[in-house]
Amino acid sequence: LDYQQLITRATLLLDESKCRTNIAQMCAKAASLGISLRPHFKTHQSLQIGRWFKEYGVDKITVSSLQMAEYFSSEWDDICVAFPLNIREIALVEKLAKKTKLTVLLASKEAALALAEQLTVPLDVMLKIDFGYHRSGIDFRQTGLIDDVLAQFSNNSNSRFKGFLTHSGHTYQCIGNDDIANLNRDVLAKLAELKDAYAAVKPYISYGDTPSFATQTDFAGVDELRPGNAVFYDLSQWQIGSCSTGQIAVAMACPVVGVYPERNEVVVQGGAVHLSKDVFTLDEKRVYGLPVNLTTDGWSEPLENCYVKSLSQEHGILHMSKEQLESVKIGDLVGILPVHSCLTADIHSQFLTLNGEWVDKFRTY
Amino acid sequence: LDYQQLITRATLLLDESKCRTNIAQMCAKAASLGISLRPHFKTHQSLQIGRWFKEYGVDKITVSSLQMAEYFSSEWDDICVAFPLNIREIALVEKLAKKTKLTVLLASKEAALALAEQLTVPLDVMLKIDFGYHRSGIDFRQTGLIDDVLAQFSNNSNSRFKGFLTHSGHTYQCIGNDDIANLNRDVLAKLAELKDAYAAVKPYISYGDTPSFATQTDFAGVDELRPGNAVFYDLSQWQIGSCSTGQIAVAMACPVVGVYPERNEVVVQGGAVHLSKDVFTLDEKRVYGLPVNLTTDGWSEPLENCYVKSLSQEHGILHMSKEQLESVKIGDLVGILPVHSCLTADIHSQFLTLNGEWVDKFRTY
């Protein structure tokens, strides 16, 4: 049975073959670098896709919330929550730390104090360090503050300082290999400085972002890499230069509900509640996704001169070329490659594979 | 018990009192205009909030998907699905039409043909008409096409033509009362033309969008109004001029996980997966929400010189004034008024009221 016959409403498609290739490449690359891989599961959020990673030898993971850690703890026993500890959730940290080997992140002295006061079970802790992204974490130059945080560990024998973790999210502002390489070099130099300063405590170093992982080969001083988006990729990663459009492993299948040749537009069931409202700039236009033709075994490259022009809650408006418009009918399915696959996947509770199988996933709420 | 003590992670707050006032005002306004009210429930998506509407006499509703219609059909027996019929879902239309008085929208001849061929149960049908928004619907000038669609009704005695429905979504581009008034006048003049042309079939006219509903009093020729967002309002509506910030009935409560006085920023658990990625422009900045102080009985007005500067998957970065920064600590909760409450609410499966009660809602996936 063709998977398209199973689709009645807007549905998130997963190309298992592309996804497995992406996973295999992640594992092969980490192996060739001789660096441990702790993939970030916030992109796919699925136990089943997690099992594919296990087939390639992955035995530890990263997640972005304690709720996601709880979901994965049924099948994974080494989980790092790569989000600064929310001290209102320490009770849940304790509950999970009893079930699985949990690592949490500290990014402030206040959180370190709260944890030192309350922790009653063994827990691995890493310090979140900021090497220039300026989202969260302690600036690598603030060694006084790092010392203060580390000092809290001596106050509670349950907490074990494991090392430093950083996310170079500023690579998402890069375009192309050279740009990413420069940024990566800069971060690694700063990391070397920090490692020198704390050589006595032998810090384990966790590093990660998909653009640098996908394009770079120098990760000197790094013990562990945490790429996430590389499991699916998306148009943002394609624009950065991390992947080709052919590597993108998910697409929304959207039923056509309106065809408007007079304005070169097609309206689909496929809005912000299906794709997320994330957007990127392409040829000076704000673009919410790129249309593809669905085929029995997947989808085409992005259709020339076509793009998702706007999204409201349930509607997507697609600008389509004259040629494409001629072949689109009410009731057809149009595929849309997502701008940001993490946010698109987050909305959904299931993927549909090209074999017509439903793959369940976690939902935050 | 203070509701804040129940909050461990990012949580969507609902001020029941403001929400009920908004509902009461919607009902009072429709009554004073002498126009029937069919509120759009896509904003709150909650049976319990629906019961509050019933207390004010509302007996029919609008939704944006068949799945949402199915959810509400347990308590509502007159439901209009204000989204162009997706012909892949005709089987679900039939199932629902057996349970409740369902109205669906046609926006093309092809969909009308498919429905005429397949329909086996009685169903009310309206034509979606485009008076200038150019999202979906048949242009009001295309009377030939409208005639073609109407002709399909004679081919299936189960389908009953009820009238014309339109959504003036272009009011969302307006700023202020005069701007909305001009647009509303223009649409009503075109509507009068269409009604004249089809006087013989006595079309029922359904009209609706929150900006015109909230600010205008002339709806000549309109039988029914379908405001939705007015149940909660949000910063987009505030910018348009539909409401004050004090009328906004929902806010995200976000735990503080980082305080960075050196760059006037606070980091919260509250990202795109909690708020949605919708954005508006305020004082020439891209803004993803406005911070408020949470109090025991609700929240403050937006904090001066503070705004949500960026969102990643789970992190929100708040630009905060020097004064505000001094009073914010790790583990505190900061409130955030949403840019687009429909999309923020869509993400969540529950609201928390200021009385500490959880209110369940529908989830699309």
XYZ file of C-alpha atoms in Angstrom, chain A:
365
model
C 0.000 0.000 0.000
C 1.368 3.416 -0.963
C 1.878 5.527 2.184
C 0.014 8.401 0.507
C -3.202 6.399 0.639
C -2.951 6.386 4.451
C -2.871 10.170 4.615
C -6.105 12.037 5.184
C -4.782 15.100 7.028
C -1.461 16.990 7.263
C 1.074 14.345 8.303
C 4.778 14.389 9.128
C 6.657 11.981 6.852
C 9.878 10.251 7.814
C 12.220 8.759 5.225
C 13.688 5.947 7.348
C 16.393 5.219 4.819
C 17.699 8.827 4.766
C 17.413 8.974 8.553
C 19.412 5.747 8.994
C 22.045 7.059 6.562
C 22.282 10.266 8.594
C 22.654 8.214 11.801
C 25.287 5.963 10.226
C 27.231 9.018 9.038
C 27.096 10.616 12.493
C 28.431 7.440 14.075
C 31.091 6.913 11.401
C 32.298 10.483 11.713
C 32.567 10.380 15.507
C 34.401 7.043 15.236
C 36.835 8.402 12.649
C 37.542 11.395 14.906
C 38.034 9.082 17.871
C 35.534 11.161 19.859
C 32.641 9.777 21.846
C 29.138 10.444 20.482
C 26.220 11.486 22.697
C 23.585 12.451 20.108
C 20.939 14.984 21.062
C 17.507 13.374 20.884
C 15.516 16.625 21.095
C 15.159 16.586 17.302
C 13.404 13.239 16.823
C 12.167 12.594 20.422
C 11.327 8.993 19.527
C 12.138 5.713 21.299
C 11.941 3.870 17.981
C 14.417 6.169 16.231
C 16.548 5.842 19.354
C 16.637 2.082 18.714
C 18.133 2.747 15.274
C 20.949 4.665 16.997
C 21.518 1.640 19.252
C 21.993 -0.524 16.161
C 24.953 1.732 15.279
C 26.460 1.356 18.742
C 25.264 4.522 20.470
C 24.871 3.981 24.225
C 24.330 7.454 25.688
C 22.158 10.387 24.747
C 21.399 14.048 25.247
C 17.925 15.493 25.803
C 16.616 19.020 26.403
C 14.187 18.514 29.281
C 13.683 16.278 32.297
C 10.350 15.147 30.845
C 12.182 13.963 27.725
C 14.762 12.250 29.938
C 11.932 10.456 31.727
C 10.476 9.253 28.405
C 13.845 7.908 27.222
C 14.799 6.426 30.597
C 12.754 3.313 29.789
C 15.407 2.303 27.234
C 18.497 4.423 27.959
C 20.648 4.382 31.070
C 23.005 7.302 30.380
C 21.201 10.578 29.743
C 22.492 14.146 29.808
C 19.935 16.942 30.147
C 21.583 19.744 28.169
C 19.562 22.582 29.625
C 20.607 24.657 32.654
C 19.149 23.120 35.832
C 15.738 24.572 36.668
C 15.878 24.417 40.469
C 12.085 24.028 40.659
C 12.570 20.558 39.146
C 15.113 19.119 41.589
C 12.551 16.590 42.887
C 12.209 15.205 39.346
C 16.006 15.173 38.941
C 16.208 12.984 42.059
C 13.470 10.656 40.848
C 15.188 10.182 37.475
C 18.671 9.864 38.939
C 17.420 6.768 40.776
C 16.375 5.153 37.475
C 19.183 6.139 35.112
C 22.678 7.602 35.043
C 21.667 11.243 34.770
C 23.862 14.241 34.039
C 22.551 17.739 34.701
C 23.981 21.149 33.838
C 24.788 23.985 36.174
C 25.085 27.508 34.799
C 24.975 29.571 37.976
C 26.181 29.625 41.571
C 22.554 29.883 42.784
C 21.577 26.643 41.052
C 24.715 24.944 42.381
C 23.802 26.047 45.906
C 20.231 24.811 45.612
C 21.407 21.454 44.292
C 24.062 21.096 47.007
C 21.397 21.780 49.651
C 18.801 19.355 48.316
C 20.536 16.459 46.566
C 20.155 13.064 48.258
C 21.099 10.702 45.403
C 24.288 10.373 43.331
C 24.290 12.685 40.312
C 26.766 13.690 37.594
C 27.012 17.415 37.076
C 28.610 19.434 34.305
C 29.168 23.161 34.099
C 27.639 24.920 31.126
C 30.298 27.198 29.649
C 29.759 30.090 27.244
C 32.508 30.509 24.633
C 30.759 33.257 22.700
C 27.229 32.140 21.845
C 25.864 34.173 24.777
C 22.678 32.208 25.322
C 23.345 30.525 28.637
C 26.307 29.292 30.623
C 29.182 30.866 32.514
C 31.591 32.935 30.437
C 34.840 30.943 30.153
C 36.793 33.957 31.451
C 34.810 34.056 34.729
C 37.043 31.569 36.501
C 36.153 33.114 39.866
C 32.520 32.155 39.312
C 33.497 28.710 37.994
C 35.551 28.205 41.181
C 32.536 29.239 43.277
C 30.322 26.725 41.516
C 32.910 23.961 41.832
C 33.264 24.725 45.546
C 29.609 23.765 46.041
C 30.443 20.182 45.069
C 32.434 19.686 48.239
C 29.270 20.494 50.217
C 27.338 17.497 48.943
C 29.039 14.183 48.388
C 26.255 13.001 46.079
C 27.146 15.434 43.335
C 30.093 14.525 41.139
C 31.739 17.167 38.945
C 32.220 15.615 35.540
C 33.442 18.462 33.344
C 32.470 21.302 31.047
C 29.740 21.345 28.422
C 29.257 23.935 25.713
C 26.982 24.521 22.753
C 28.358 26.694 19.947
C 24.926 27.765 18.767
C 26.448 30.771 17.031
C 27.415 28.427 14.181
C 23.740 28.755 13.215
C 24.585 32.295 12.077
C 27.343 30.990 9.786
C 27.110 30.434 6.064
C 29.541 27.903 4.636
C 32.463 25.834 5.712
C 35.075 28.612 6.133
C 32.801 30.652 8.334
C 32.058 27.643 10.573
C 35.754 26.652 10.601
C 36.792 30.111 11.853
C 34.228 30.044 14.610
C 35.094 26.490 15.594
C 38.810 27.355 15.762
C 38.050 30.337 17.973
C 35.952 28.261 20.385
C 38.526 25.449 20.549
C 41.291 27.951 21.392
C 39.215 29.337 24.269
C 38.395 25.794 25.360
C 42.123 24.947 25.477
C 42.649 27.958 27.771
C 39.913 26.777 30.118
C 41.187 23.197 30.134
C 44.658 24.446 31.028
C 43.300 26.476 33.908
C 41.394 23.474 35.285
C 43.865 20.716 34.364
C 44.000 19.672 38.018
C 40.335 18.519 38.007
C 40.676 16.729 34.622
C 37.437 18.073 33.142
C 35.561 15.933 30.624
C 34.621 18.134 27.624
C 31.269 17.862 25.873
C 30.845 19.930 22.722
C 28.161 20.070 20.157
C 26.170 21.714 17.447
C 25.182 20.261 14.109
C 26.929 22.770 11.792
C 30.397 22.210 13.260
C 29.850 18.458 13.608
C 28.689 18.135 10.008
C 31.435 20.217 8.419
C 34.548 20.232 10.640
C 37.171 17.651 11.514
C 39.202 19.444 14.184
C 37.804 18.996 17.682
C 41.057 19.091 19.622
C 40.512 18.758 23.347
C 36.939 17.511 23.009
C 35.868 14.203 24.609
C 32.265 14.011 23.450
C 30.124 15.455 20.626
C 26.378 16.106 20.801
C 24.925 16.748 17.315
C 21.133 16.583 17.229
C 19.577 18.017 14.097
C 21.876 15.867 11.901
C 19.430 12.962 12.362
C 16.917 14.769 10.097
C 18.580 17.969 8.891
C 16.401 20.774 7.452
C 16.472 23.916 5.307
C 18.291 25.947 7.969
C 21.117 23.396 8.004
C 21.104 23.320 4.217
C 21.492 27.126 4.152
C 24.333 26.970 6.692
C 26.051 24.341 4.577
C 25.699 21.341 6.903
C 23.792 19.160 4.422
C 22.301 18.882 0.967
C 18.541 19.103 0.510
C 18.680 15.408 -0.439
C 19.751 14.502 3.099
C 16.657 16.021 4.742
C 14.798 13.041 6.224
C 11.412 14.582 7.135
C 8.750 16.418 5.163
C 5.200 17.483 5.884
C 2.614 15.915 3.574
C -0.106 18.552 3.139
C -3.498 18.089 1.430
C -4.265 20.756 -1.186
C -7.481 22.651 -0.425
C -7.181 25.575 -2.850
C -5.557 26.271 -6.227
C -5.314 29.903 -7.335
C -3.597 30.179 -10.755
C -4.438 33.897 -10.970
C -2.043 34.601 -8.109
C 0.320 31.601 -8.518
C -0.723 30.177 -5.173
C -1.823 26.901 -3.681
C -3.428 26.660 -0.237
C -2.784 23.550 1.834
C -3.842 22.141 5.165
C -0.438 22.802 6.694
C -0.081 25.856 8.905
C 1.817 26.976 11.973
C 0.231 24.158 14.038
C 1.684 21.600 11.610
C 5.058 23.085 10.582
C 5.851 25.618 13.365
C 6.281 29.287 12.558
C 10.052 29.123 12.007
C 11.233 31.000 8.959
C 14.389 31.681 6.981
C 15.403 34.167 4.325
C 15.958 32.805 0.820
C 16.538 35.073 -2.185
C 15.474 38.000 0.024
C 12.112 36.408 0.770
C 10.790 35.190 4.139
C 10.249 31.474 3.520
C 8.432 28.977 5.816
C 9.351 25.822 3.905
C 10.048 24.544 0.393
C 7.530 22.430 -1.567
C 8.538 19.058 -3.002
C 6.656 16.495 -5.076
C 5.810 13.338 -3.155
C 6.600 10.064 -4.913
C 5.925 6.448 -4.003
C 9.411 6.133 -2.516
C 9.929 9.592 -1.046
C 10.089 13.090 -2.429
C 11.743 15.212 -5.097
C 14.274 17.999 -4.742
C 12.677 21.389 -3.881
C 10.501 22.566 -6.775
C 12.013 25.425 -8.721
C 10.550 28.870 -8.052
C 8.208 27.534 -5.365
C 8.162 28.359 -1.638
C 5.887 28.554 1.384
C 4.970 32.216 1.472
C 2.970 32.407 4.677
C 1.443 30.311 7.426
C -1.600 31.004 9.511
C -2.878 28.651 12.204
C -4.045 25.856 9.858
C -3.415 27.244 6.342
C -0.189 27.267 4.371
C 0.058 29.513 1.322
C 2.488 28.198 -1.269
C 3.834 30.343 -4.066
C 4.020 27.946 -7.021
C 5.465 28.361 -10.503
C 3.095 28.320 -13.472
C 4.403 24.850 -14.447
C 3.823 23.359 -11.005
C 0.403 24.939 -10.705
C -0.739 23.099 -13.808
C -0.107 19.732 -12.193
C -1.633 20.407 -8.740
C -5.228 19.432 -7.986
C -7.539 19.765 -4.970
C -7.018 16.674 -2.782
C -3.416 16.101 -3.899
C -0.646 15.945 -1.329
C 2.229 18.423 -1.537
C 5.367 17.785 0.477
C 7.039 20.611 2.401
C 10.636 20.497 3.619
C 10.746 22.187 7.044
C 12.838 25.237 7.908
C 13.583 23.807 11.362
C 12.886 20.092 11.731
C 13.292 20.113 15.553
C 10.325 22.463 15.930
C 8.228 20.727 13.267
C 8.796 17.325 14.865
C 8.126 18.720 18.354
C 4.515 19.452 17.364
C 3.763 15.897 16.288
C 3.114 12.710 18.232
C 3.891 10.439 15.264
C 5.840 10.169 12.039
C 4.605 8.191 9.022
C 7.348 6.278 7.217
C 7.393 5.719 3.475
C 6.562 2.074 4.239
C 3.309 3.204 5.788
C 4.365 2.567 9.394
C 3.576 4.978 12.213
C 6.518 5.838 14.479
C 5.528 7.229 17.890
C 7.348 10.029 19.650
C 7.378 12.044 22.857
C 5.305 15.201 23.299
C 6.439 17.954 25.668
C 2.838 18.818 26.689
